[in-house]
């Protein structure tokens, strides 16, 4: 077969572990590596080859996938991929990182005869488990076509959005929307509750009208219960909003609500809630409103 068969998968956290599991289910040969132990052993039980490091994982691989926390993590692993990867190896970075860093890595990969895609994801842990992620891909069309079957084993929506870095730019727009919508849903819930209206039917009717959105559909129940178990950690969304603001500055655009959302996320983190789900923005609205329910 012409398509990729052997995958190296680096970074087996909340997102990476179920994504790698879906590749195994789809019949790919997958070598896995994670900095902290445990996750690789769990995937080995599903048929993965646990690798001793990045170099060992990429040995013989057609595609190497990274799902790591932040830009410096991806850049460090990328250096190891460059050093160990055979010509033609395709690196698909599915982390959320700075678009400029993605472009720079793609250029360096090309100089060394490797190929690179930025392919960040949306859909959260549930989307990763269900293989239903939305994947926004930046890079060369031929490389996207080569990697597409692999990406489609992890996502139900795979869209080539433009050249290197474009996927990360679209992901930044995604994170801007998600942060702003969570904050507005949080404010709406607290407003309704503080006015003496039962928030559960309120959320149901709001979800059916023009204000309806996926955060209301998927997150409101947890928010009403003040259950802020991650999910998607405040630390990571804080990182993403830094990327959003830098991207806006680079593009010369002004995003006032995005800047405010970034400040609110930063305040939540500074107050010790970095490990909570990003819906903990609701707890902050509680506290700002003197309502004292905002535990997380
Ligand atoms: P996570 O912290 O759960 O997982 C990251 C994993 O990478 C950890 O297991 C860590 O041990 C490993 N790691 C870090 N540095 C490494 C290295 N040098 N070599 C090998 N392994 C290393 O994070 P996550 O929630 O899975 O998120 C990963 C990426 O996906 C982030 O960029 C995040 O912004 C993005 N993302 C997350 C979600 C979500 O809902 N959690 C949704 C969309 C996108």
Coordinates of C-alpha atoms and ligand atoms in Angstrom, one line a residue:
X1 CA 0.0 0.0 0.0
X2 CA 1.2 3.5 -0.8
X3 CA -0.2 5.4 2.2
X4 CA 1.4 5.7 5.6
X5 CA 1.4 2.5 7.7
X6 CA 3.8 3.1 10.6
X7 CA 3.1 6.0 13.0
X8 CA 5.3 7.4 15.8
X9 CA 3.2 9.1 18.4
X10 CA 4.8 11.5 20.9
X11 CA 2.8 13.0 23.8
X12 CA 0.2 10.7 25.4
X13 CA -1.8 13.1 27.7
X14 CA -5.5 13.8 27.8
X15 CA -5.7 14.2 24.0
X16 CA -2.8 12.1 22.7
X17 CA -3.6 8.8 24.5
X18 CA -7.1 8.4 23.0
X19 CA -5.9 9.7 19.6
X20 CA -3.2 7.1 19.5
X21 CA -5.7 4.4 20.6
X22 CA -7.9 5.3 17.6
X23 CA -4.9 4.9 15.2
X24 CA -4.4 1.4 16.7
X25 CA -8.1 0.6 16.2
X26 CA -7.8 1.7 12.6
X27 CA -5.0 -0.9 12.1
X28 CA -1.9 1.3 12.0
X29 CA 1.4 0.2 13.6
X30 CA 2.0 2.8 16.3
X31 CA 5.2 3.4 18.3
X32 CA 4.4 5.6 21.4
X33 CA 6.5 7.8 23.6
X34 CA 5.6 10.0 26.5
X35 CA 7.9 11.9 28.9
X36 CA 6.3 10.6 32.0
X37 CA 5.7 6.9 32.1
X38 CA 2.4 5.1 32.5
X39 CA 0.5 6.1 29.3
X40 CA 2.8 4.2 27.0
X41 CA 2.3 1.0 29.0
X42 CA -1.5 1.5 28.7
X43 CA -1.3 1.9 24.9
X44 CA 1.1 -1.1 24.7
X45 CA -1.8 -3.2 26.1
X46 CA -3.8 -2.1 23.0
X47 CA -0.9 -3.1 20.7
X48 CA 1.4 -0.1 20.5
X49 CA 5.2 -0.5 20.6
X50 CA 6.5 1.5 23.7
X51 CA 9.5 3.4 22.5
X52 CA 12.5 4.4 24.7
X53 CA 12.6 8.0 23.3
X54 CA 11.8 10.2 20.3
X55 CA 14.6 8.7 18.2
X56 CA 13.5 5.2 18.9
X57 CA 9.8 6.1 18.1
X58 CA 10.5 7.6 14.7
X59 CA 12.7 4.7 13.6
X60 CA 11.0 3.3 10.5
X61 CA 8.0 5.6 10.8
X62 CA 6.2 7.1 7.8
X63 CA 4.5 9.8 10.0
X64 CA 5.4 11.2 13.4
X65 CA 2.6 12.9 15.4
X66 CA 3.2 15.2 18.3
X67 CA 0.5 16.2 20.8
X68 CA 2.5 18.2 23.4
X69 CA 1.5 21.1 25.7
X70 CA 3.3 24.2 24.3
X71 CA 5.5 25.7 21.6
X72 CA 8.9 25.0 23.5
X73 CA 7.9 21.4 24.0
X74 CA 7.2 20.9 20.3
X75 CA 10.3 22.7 19.3
X76 CA 12.5 20.5 21.5
X77 CA 10.9 17.3 20.2
X78 CA 11.1 18.6 16.6
X79 CA 14.9 18.9 17.0
X80 CA 15.0 15.2 17.9
X81 CA 12.8 14.4 15.0
X82 CA 15.1 16.3 12.6
X83 CA 18.1 14.5 14.0
X84 CA 16.5 11.0 13.8
X85 CA 14.0 11.1 11.0
X86 CA 14.6 9.5 7.6
X87 CA 14.1 11.7 4.5
X88 CA 10.4 11.9 3.5
X89 CA 9.2 11.5 7.1
X90 CA 6.1 13.6 7.7
X91 CA 5.7 15.4 11.0
X92 CA 2.1 16.3 11.9
X93 CA 2.1 18.5 14.9
X94 CA -1.4 18.4 16.5
X95 CA -0.6 20.5 19.5
X96 CA -1.8 24.1 19.8
X97 CA 1.2 26.3 19.3
X98 CA 2.4 29.6 17.9
X99 CA 1.7 29.8 14.1
X100 CA 5.1 31.4 13.4
X101 CA 6.9 28.6 15.2
X102 CA 4.9 26.1 13.0
X103 CA 6.0 28.0 9.8
X104 CA 9.6 28.0 11.0
X105 CA 9.7 24.3 11.7
X106 CA 8.1 23.5 8.4
X107 CA 10.8 25.5 6.6
X108 CA 13.5 23.7 8.5
X109 CA 11.9 20.3 7.9
X110 CA 11.9 21.0 4.1
X111 CA 15.6 22.0 4.2
X112 CA 16.3 18.5 5.7
X113 CA 14.1 16.6 3.2
X114 CA 11.3 16.1 5.8
X115 CA 7.7 17.2 5.5
X116 CA 5.6 19.1 8.1
X117 CA 2.0 19.8 8.7
X118 CA 0.4 21.9 11.5
X119 CA -2.8 20.0 12.4
X120 CA -4.3 21.3 15.7
X121 CA -7.6 19.9 16.9
X122 CA -10.8 21.0 18.4
X123 CA -13.4 18.8 20.1
X124 CA -11.8 18.1 23.5
X125 CA -11.2 14.9 25.3
X126 CA -14.6 13.5 24.3
X127 CA -13.9 14.2 20.6
X128 CA -10.5 12.6 20.9
X129 CA -12.0 9.4 22.5
X130 CA -14.8 9.2 19.8
X131 CA -12.4 9.9 16.9
X132 CA -14.6 12.9 16.2
X133 CA -12.1 15.8 16.3
X134 CA -12.2 18.8 14.0
X135 CA -8.7 19.0 12.5
X136 CA -7.5 22.2 10.9
X137 CA -4.5 21.5 8.7
X138 CA -1.8 23.8 7.4
X139 CA 0.8 22.7 4.8
X140 CA 1.4 21.5 1.3
X141 CA -1.7 19.9 -0.4
X142 CA 0.3 16.7 -1.4
X143 CA 1.4 16.2 2.2
X144 CA -2.2 16.8 3.5
X145 CA -3.4 14.2 1.0
X146 CA -0.8 11.7 2.2
X147 CA -1.6 12.2 5.9
X148 CA -5.4 12.4 5.4
X149 CA -6.3 8.8 6.1
X150 CA -4.3 9.0 9.4
X151 CA -6.0 12.2 10.4
X152 CA -9.4 10.8 9.5
X153 CA -8.8 7.9 11.9
X154 CA -8.8 10.6 14.7
X155 CA -11.2 13.2 13.4
X156 CA -14.5 13.5 11.6
X157 CA -13.8 16.9 10.1
X158 CA -10.4 17.3 8.5
X159 CA -10.0 20.6 6.5
X160 CA -6.9 21.8 4.7
X161 CA -7.1 25.5 5.5
X162 CA -3.9 26.8 3.8
X163 CA -0.1 26.8 3.9
X164 CA 2.1 26.1 7.0
X165 CA 0.9 28.0 10.0
X166 CA -2.7 28.4 8.8
X167 CA -4.0 25.5 10.9
X168 CA -2.6 27.2 14.0
X169 CA -4.1 30.5 13.0
X170 CA -7.5 28.9 12.7
X171 CA -7.0 27.1 16.0
X172 CA -6.2 30.5 17.6
X173 CA -9.5 31.8 16.3
X174 CA -11.2 28.7 17.7
X175 CA -9.7 29.4 21.2
X176 CA -10.7 33.1 21.0
X177 CA -14.3 32.0 20.4
X178 CA -14.4 29.3 23.0
X179 CA -13.0 31.5 25.8
X180 CA -15.4 34.3 25.0
X181 CA -18.4 32.1 24.8
X182 CA -17.6 30.3 28.1
X183 CA -17.3 33.6 29.8
X184 CA -20.6 34.8 28.4
X185 CA -22.4 31.5 29.3
X186 CA -20.9 31.9 32.8
X187 CA -22.2 35.4 33.2
X188 CA -25.6 34.4 31.9
X189 CA -25.9 31.5 34.3
X190 CA -24.9 33.7 37.3
X191 CA -27.3 36.4 36.2
X192 CA -30.2 34.0 36.0
X193 CA -29.4 32.3 39.3
X194 CA -28.9 35.5 41.2
X195 CA -32.3 36.7 39.8
X196 CA -34.1 33.8 41.4
X197 CA -34.8 31.9 38.1
X198 CA -34.1 28.2 37.9
X199 CA -31.1 28.0 35.6
X200 CA -31.8 24.5 34.2
X201 CA -34.9 25.3 32.2
X202 CA -33.3 28.7 31.4
X203 CA -30.3 27.0 29.8
X204 CA -32.6 24.6 27.9
X205 CA -34.6 27.4 26.3
X206 CA -31.5 29.5 25.6
X207 CA -29.9 26.6 23.8
X208 CA -32.8 26.5 21.4
X209 CA -32.7 30.1 20.3
X210 CA -30.2 32.5 18.6
X211 CA -28.0 32.3 21.7
X212 CA -27.7 28.5 21.4
X213 CA -24.1 27.2 21.1
X214 CA -22.0 24.1 21.8
X215 CA -20.8 25.4 25.2
X216 CA -24.4 25.6 26.4
X217 CA -25.1 22.1 24.9
X218 CA -22.0 20.3 26.2
X219 CA -20.7 22.3 29.2
X220 CA -23.7 23.9 30.9
X221 CA -24.6 20.9 33.0
X222 CA -21.1 20.7 34.6
X223 CA -21.1 24.5 35.0
X224 CA -24.5 24.5 36.9
X225 CA -23.0 21.7 39.2
X226 CA -19.8 23.8 39.6
X227 CA -17.9 20.7 38.5
X228 CA -14.7 22.0 37.0
X229 CA -12.8 18.7 36.6
X230 CA -10.7 19.0 33.4
X231 CA -11.3 18.5 30.4
X232 CA -9.3 21.4 29.1
X233 CA -7.2 23.0 31.7
X234 CA -7.1 26.8 32.4
X235 CA -3.3 26.6 32.1
X236 CA -3.6 25.5 28.5
X237 CA -6.3 28.0 27.6
X238 CA -4.2 30.7 29.1
X239 CA -1.3 29.6 26.9
X240 CA -3.6 29.6 23.9
X241 CA -4.9 33.1 24.6
X242 CA -1.3 34.3 24.6
X243 CA -1.0 32.8 21.1
X244 CA -4.3 34.6 20.1
X245 CA -3.0 38.0 21.3
X246 CA 0.3 37.5 19.6
X247 CA -1.4 36.5 16.3
X248 CA -3.7 39.5 16.5
X249 CA -0.7 41.8 17.0
X250 CA 1.2 40.1 14.1
X251 CA -1.9 40.6 11.9
X252 CA -2.4 44.2 13.0
X253 CA -5.9 43.7 14.2
X254 CA -7.6 44.7 17.5
X255 CA -9.6 42.2 19.5
X256 CA -10.9 44.0 22.6
X257 CA -13.1 41.1 23.9
X258 CA -10.3 38.6 23.2
X259 CA -7.9 40.8 25.3
X260 CA -10.5 40.9 28.1
X261 CA -11.0 37.1 27.9
X262 CA -7.2 36.6 28.2
X263 CA -7.1 38.8 31.3
X264 CA -9.9 36.9 32.9
X265 CA -8.3 33.6 32.1
X266 CA -5.0 34.9 33.5
X267 CA -6.6 36.1 36.7
X268 CA -8.2 32.7 37.2
X269 CA -4.8 31.0 36.8
X270 CA -3.1 33.5 39.1
X271 CA -5.5 32.7 41.8
X272 CA -4.5 29.0 41.7
X273 CA -7.1 27.5 39.3
X274 CA -4.7 26.6 36.5
X275 CA -5.4 22.9 36.9
X276 CA -9.2 23.3 36.7
X277 CA -11.4 23.0 33.5
X278 CA -11.7 26.3 31.6
X279 CA -15.4 26.4 32.6
X280 CA -14.0 27.5 36.0
X281 CA -14.5 31.0 34.6
X282 CA -18.0 30.5 36.1
X283 CA -16.5 30.3 39.6
X284 CA -14.7 33.5 39.0
X285 CA -18.0 35.2 38.0
X286 CA -19.5 33.8 41.2
X287 CA -16.6 35.3 43.3
X288 CA -16.7 38.7 41.4
X289 CA -20.4 38.8 42.2
X290 CA -19.9 38.0 45.9
X291 CA -21.8 34.8 45.6
X292 CA -19.2 32.5 47.1
X293 CA -20.1 29.4 45.2
X294 CA -17.0 29.4 42.9
X295 CA -15.1 26.4 44.2
X296 CA -12.9 24.5 41.7
Ligands
LIG1 P1 -1.5 17.0 28.6 O1 -0.7 17.9 29.5 O2 -2.6 16.1 29.1 O3 -0.6 16.0 27.7 C1 0.7 16.4 27.2 C2 1.6 15.2 27.3 O4 2.8 15.5 26.7 C3 1.8 14.8 28.8 O5 1.5 13.4 28.9 C4 3.4 15.0 28.9 O6 4.0 14.1 29.8 C5 3.8 14.8 27.5 N1 5.1 15.5 27.2 C6 5.4 16.8 27.5 N2 6.7 17.1 27.0 C7 7.1 15.9 26.4 C8 8.3 15.6 25.7 N3 9.3 16.4 25.5 N4 8.4 14.3 25.2 C9 7.4 13.4 25.3 N5 6.2 13.7 26.0 C10 6.1 14.9 26.5 O7 -2.1 18.0 27.5 P2 -3.4 17.8 26.5 O8 -4.6 18.2 27.2 O9 -3.3 16.4 25.9 O10 -3.1 18.8 25.4 C11 -2.0 18.6 24.4 C12 -2.1 19.7 23.3 O11 -3.4 19.6 22.7 C13 -2.0 21.1 23.9 O12 -1.3 21.9 22.9 C14 -3.4 21.6 24.0 O13 -3.5 23.0 23.9 C15 -4.1 20.9 22.8 N6 -5.5 20.6 22.9 C16 -6.0 20.1 24.1 C17 -7.4 19.9 24.2 C18 -8.1 19.4 25.5 O14 -9.3 19.4 25.6 N7 -7.3 18.9 26.5 C19 -8.3 20.2 23.1 C20 -7.7 20.7 21.9 C21 -6.3 20.9 21.9

